């Protein structure tokens, strides 16, 4: 009886350890590969965006950004007042 109890406790501890490890590993987000360029990337567009950020020029950024296919929520959230 005593040995069976130890076996159950050991099995429960092992299950808890495996479950905890599985949950912890699954929470790590994919960091991506910074060397992979997106589908809308061009050196010219990258330079235009960089210049717009450096000069805090919302209209230049909006023009460069507007060339993309999917604008997404970014254009709804970023406006001239909060572009800095």
Short mmCIF file of N, CA and C in Angstrom, two decimals:
data_model
loop_
_atom_site.label_atom_id
_atom_site.label_comp_id
_atom_site.label_asym_id
_atom_site.label_seq_id
_atom_site.Cartn_x
_atom_site.Cartn_y
_atom_site.Cartn_z
N UNK A 1 0.82 -1.19 0.00
CA UNK A 1 0.00 0.00 0.00
C UNK A 1 0.87 1.26 0.00
N UNK A 2 1.91 1.26 0.81
CA UNK A 2 2.77 2.42 0.91
C UNK A 2 3.51 2.67 -0.41
N UNK A 3 3.96 1.60 -1.05
CA UNK A 3 4.69 1.72 -2.31
C UNK A 3 3.76 2.25 -3.41
N UNK A 4 2.52 1.80 -3.39
CA UNK A 4 1.54 2.26 -4.39
C UNK A 4 1.28 3.75 -4.23
N UNK A 5 1.23 4.23 -3.00
CA UNK A 5 1.01 5.65 -2.72
C UNK A 5 2.18 6.49 -3.24
N UNK A 6 3.40 6.01 -3.02
CA UNK A 6 4.58 6.72 -3.51
C UNK A 6 4.60 6.76 -5.04
N UNK A 7 4.15 5.67 -5.65
CA UNK A 7 4.10 5.60 -7.11
C UNK A 7 3.09 6.62 -7.66
N UNK A 8 1.96 6.73 -7.00
CA UNK A 8 0.95 7.71 -7.44
C UNK A 8 1.45 9.14 -7.27
N UNK A 9 2.09 9.42 -6.17
CA UNK A 9 2.63 10.76 -5.93
C UNK A 9 3.71 11.09 -6.96
N UNK A 10 4.56 10.12 -7.23
CA UNK A 10 5.60 10.31 -8.24
C UNK A 10 5.02 10.55 -9.62
N UNK A 11 4.00 9.78 -9.98
CA UNK A 11 3.35 9.95 -11.29
C UNK A 11 2.67 11.31 -11.38
N UNK A 12 2.02 11.72 -10.31
CA UNK A 12 1.36 13.03 -10.30
C UNK A 12 2.38 14.16 -10.42
N UNK A 13 3.50 14.01 -9.74
CA UNK A 13 4.56 15.02 -9.82
C UNK A 13 5.12 15.09 -11.24
N UNK A 14 5.30 13.94 -11.87
CA UNK A 14 5.81 13.90 -13.24
C UNK A 14 4.83 14.56 -14.20
N UNK A 15 3.55 14.27 -14.05
CA UNK A 15 2.53 14.89 -14.90
C UNK A 15 2.53 16.40 -14.70
N UNK A 16 2.63 16.84 -13.46
CA UNK A 16 2.65 18.28 -13.17
C UNK A 16 3.88 18.94 -13.80
N UNK A 17 5.01 18.28 -13.72
CA UNK A 17 6.24 18.82 -14.30
C UNK A 17 6.14 18.92 -15.81
N UNK A 18 5.63 17.88 -16.45
CA UNK A 18 5.48 17.89 -17.91
C UNK A 18 4.48 18.97 -18.33
N UNK A 19 3.38 19.10 -17.61
CA UNK A 19 2.38 20.12 -17.94
C UNK A 19 2.95 21.52 -17.78
N UNK A 20 3.66 21.76 -16.70
CA UNK A 20 4.26 23.07 -16.46
C UNK A 20 5.28 23.40 -17.53
N UNK A 21 6.11 22.44 -17.88
CA UNK A 21 7.11 22.66 -18.93
C UNK A 21 6.43 22.93 -20.27
N UNK A 22 5.40 22.18 -20.59
CA UNK A 22 4.68 22.39 -21.84
C UNK A 22 4.05 23.76 -21.93
N UNK A 23 3.46 24.21 -20.85
CA UNK A 23 2.85 25.54 -20.82
C UNK A 23 3.92 26.62 -20.95
N UNK A 24 5.02 26.47 -20.23
CA UNK A 24 6.09 27.46 -20.27
C UNK A 24 6.69 27.57 -21.67
N UNK A 25 6.94 26.46 -22.31
CA UNK A 25 7.54 26.47 -23.65
C UNK A 25 6.58 27.08 -24.66
N UNK A 26 5.30 26.81 -24.53
CA UNK A 26 4.33 27.31 -25.51
C UNK A 26 4.11 28.81 -25.39
N UNK A 27 4.53 29.43 -24.30
CA UNK A 27 4.32 30.87 -24.14
C UNK A 27 5.42 31.70 -24.79
N UNK A 28 6.51 31.09 -25.20
CA UNK A 28 7.57 31.85 -25.86
C UNK A 28 7.09 32.25 -27.24
N UNK A 29 7.15 33.55 -27.54
CA UNK A 29 6.70 34.06 -28.84
C UNK A 29 7.80 33.89 -29.88
N UNK A 30 7.39 33.67 -31.10
CA UNK A 30 8.34 33.60 -32.21
C UNK A 30 8.92 34.99 -32.41
N UNK A 31 10.23 35.09 -32.42
CA UNK A 31 10.89 36.38 -32.52
C UNK A 31 11.06 36.86 -33.95
N UNK A 32 10.89 35.99 -34.91
CA UNK A 32 11.04 36.39 -36.30
C UNK A 32 12.50 36.43 -36.72
N UNK A 33 12.70 36.64 -37.98
CA UNK A 33 14.04 36.73 -38.54
C UNK A 33 14.22 38.13 -39.10
N UNK A 34 15.06 38.97 -38.48
CA UNK A 34 15.22 40.35 -38.94
C UNK A 34 15.84 40.45 -40.33
N UNK A 35 16.41 39.38 -40.84
CA UNK A 35 17.01 39.41 -42.17
C UNK A 35 15.99 39.18 -43.28
N UNK A 36 14.78 38.75 -42.93
CA UNK A 36 13.75 38.51 -43.93
C UNK A 36 12.94 39.79 -44.10
N UNK A 37 12.89 40.29 -45.32
CA UNK A 37 12.16 41.52 -45.62
C UNK A 37 10.71 41.18 -45.95
N UNK A 38 9.81 42.09 -45.62
CA UNK A 38 8.39 41.89 -45.89
C UNK A 38 8.07 42.03 -47.37
N UNK A 39 6.84 41.69 -47.75
CA UNK A 39 6.46 41.72 -49.16
C UNK A 39 6.42 43.13 -49.75
N UNK A 40 6.26 44.16 -48.92
CA UNK A 40 6.20 45.53 -49.43
C UNK A 40 7.54 46.26 -49.31
N UNK A 41 8.59 45.55 -48.93
CA UNK A 41 9.88 46.19 -48.72
C UNK A 41 10.56 46.52 -50.04
N UNK A 42 11.04 47.76 -50.13
CA UNK A 42 11.95 48.17 -51.19
C UNK A 42 12.97 49.09 -50.54
N UNK A 43 14.19 49.14 -51.05
CA UNK A 43 15.17 50.05 -50.46
C UNK A 43 14.71 51.51 -50.50
N UNK A 44 14.02 51.89 -51.57
CA UNK A 44 13.54 53.27 -51.70
C UNK A 44 12.49 53.60 -50.64
N UNK A 45 11.56 52.67 -50.45
CA UNK A 45 10.52 52.88 -49.45
C UNK A 45 11.12 52.90 -48.04
N UNK A 46 12.07 52.03 -47.80
CA UNK A 46 12.74 52.00 -46.50
C UNK A 46 13.42 53.34 -46.22
N UNK A 47 14.11 53.87 -47.22
CA UNK A 47 14.78 55.16 -47.06
C UNK A 47 13.76 56.28 -46.82
N UNK A 48 12.65 56.26 -47.56
CA UNK A 48 11.62 57.28 -47.38
C UNK A 48 11.03 57.22 -45.97
N UNK A 49 10.80 56.01 -45.47
CA UNK A 49 10.26 55.85 -44.12
C UNK A 49 11.27 56.32 -43.08
N UNK A 50 12.53 55.96 -43.28
CA UNK A 50 13.58 56.37 -42.34
C UNK A 50 13.68 57.89 -42.28
N UNK A 51 13.67 58.54 -43.43
CA UNK A 51 13.73 60.00 -43.48
C UNK A 51 12.51 60.62 -42.80
N UNK A 52 11.34 60.05 -43.03
CA UNK A 52 10.12 60.57 -42.40
C UNK A 52 10.22 60.47 -40.88
N UNK A 53 10.74 59.36 -40.37
CA UNK A 53 10.90 59.21 -38.92
C UNK A 53 11.93 60.20 -38.37
N UNK A 54 13.05 60.33 -39.05
CA UNK A 54 14.11 61.23 -38.58
C UNK A 54 13.64 62.68 -38.59
N UNK A 55 12.86 63.07 -39.59
CA UNK A 55 12.38 64.45 -39.71
C UNK A 55 11.04 64.67 -39.02
N UNK A 56 10.50 63.64 -38.39
CA UNK A 56 9.18 63.67 -37.75
C UNK A 56 8.17 64.29 -38.73
N UNK A 57 8.14 63.75 -39.94
CA UNK A 57 7.29 64.25 -41.03
C UNK A 57 6.15 63.26 -41.27
N UNK A 58 5.02 63.55 -40.65
CA UNK A 58 3.87 62.66 -40.75
C UNK A 58 3.40 62.48 -42.19
N UNK A 59 3.32 63.57 -42.94
CA UNK A 59 2.82 63.48 -44.31
C UNK A 59 3.72 62.63 -45.20
N UNK A 60 5.04 62.75 -45.02
CA UNK A 60 5.96 61.91 -45.79
C UNK A 60 5.80 60.45 -45.39
N UNK A 61 5.63 60.20 -44.09
CA UNK A 61 5.41 58.83 -43.63
C UNK A 61 4.12 58.26 -44.19
N UNK A 62 3.05 59.07 -44.14
CA UNK A 62 1.75 58.63 -44.63
C UNK A 62 1.81 58.33 -46.12
N UNK A 63 2.52 59.15 -46.86
CA UNK A 63 2.67 58.92 -48.30
C UNK A 63 3.43 57.62 -48.57
N UNK A 64 4.52 57.41 -47.86
CA UNK A 64 5.31 56.18 -48.04
C UNK A 64 4.52 54.96 -47.56
N UNK A 65 3.83 55.10 -46.47
CA UNK A 65 3.04 54.00 -45.91
C UNK A 65 1.82 53.70 -46.76
N UNK A 66 1.26 54.72 -47.40
CA UNK A 66 0.04 54.56 -48.18
C UNK A 66 0.21 53.69 -49.41
N UNK A 67 1.44 53.41 -49.78
CA UNK A 67 1.70 52.59 -50.96
C UNK A 67 1.50 51.11 -50.69
N UNK A 68 1.31 50.73 -49.45
CA UNK A 68 1.18 49.31 -49.11
C UNK A 68 -0.21 48.80 -49.47
N UNK A 69 -0.31 47.50 -49.63
CA UNK A 69 -1.58 46.87 -50.01
C UNK A 69 -2.59 46.93 -48.86
N UNK A 70 -2.21 46.40 -47.72
CA UNK A 70 -3.11 46.36 -46.57
C UNK A 70 -2.69 47.40 -45.55
N UNK A 71 -3.54 48.35 -45.27
CA UNK A 71 -3.17 49.42 -44.34
C UNK A 71 -3.33 48.98 -42.89
N UNK A 72 -4.26 48.09 -42.65
CA UNK A 72 -4.45 47.59 -41.30
C UNK A 72 -4.88 48.66 -40.32
N UNK A 73 -4.73 48.39 -39.07
CA UNK A 73 -5.17 49.30 -38.01
C UNK A 73 -4.19 50.45 -37.80
N UNK A 74 -2.97 50.31 -38.28
CA UNK A 74 -1.95 51.32 -38.06
C UNK A 74 -2.41 52.71 -38.50
N UNK A 75 -3.05 52.79 -39.65
CA UNK A 75 -3.48 54.08 -40.17
C UNK A 75 -4.64 54.66 -39.35
N UNK A 76 -5.37 53.82 -38.63
CA UNK A 76 -6.43 54.30 -37.76
C UNK A 76 -5.87 54.85 -36.45
N UNK A 77 -4.77 54.30 -35.99
CA UNK A 77 -4.22 54.65 -34.69
C UNK A 77 -3.24 55.82 -34.77
N UNK A 78 -2.40 55.82 -35.79
CA UNK A 78 -1.38 56.87 -35.91
C UNK A 78 -1.96 58.04 -36.68
N UNK A 79 -1.84 59.23 -36.09
CA UNK A 79 -2.30 60.44 -36.77
C UNK A 79 -1.25 61.54 -36.60
N UNK A 80 -1.53 62.69 -37.18
CA UNK A 80 -0.54 63.77 -37.17
C UNK A 80 -0.22 64.25 -35.75
N UNK A 81 -1.21 64.22 -34.86
CA UNK A 81 -0.99 64.69 -33.48
C UNK A 81 -0.07 63.77 -32.69
N UNK A 82 -0.16 62.46 -32.92
CA UNK A 82 0.65 61.54 -32.11
C UNK A 82 1.87 60.99 -32.85
N UNK A 83 2.18 61.54 -34.01
CA UNK A 83 3.35 61.09 -34.77
C UNK A 83 4.57 61.86 -34.28
N UNK A 84 5.32 61.26 -33.38
CA UNK A 84 6.56 61.89 -32.90
C UNK A 84 7.48 60.85 -32.33
#
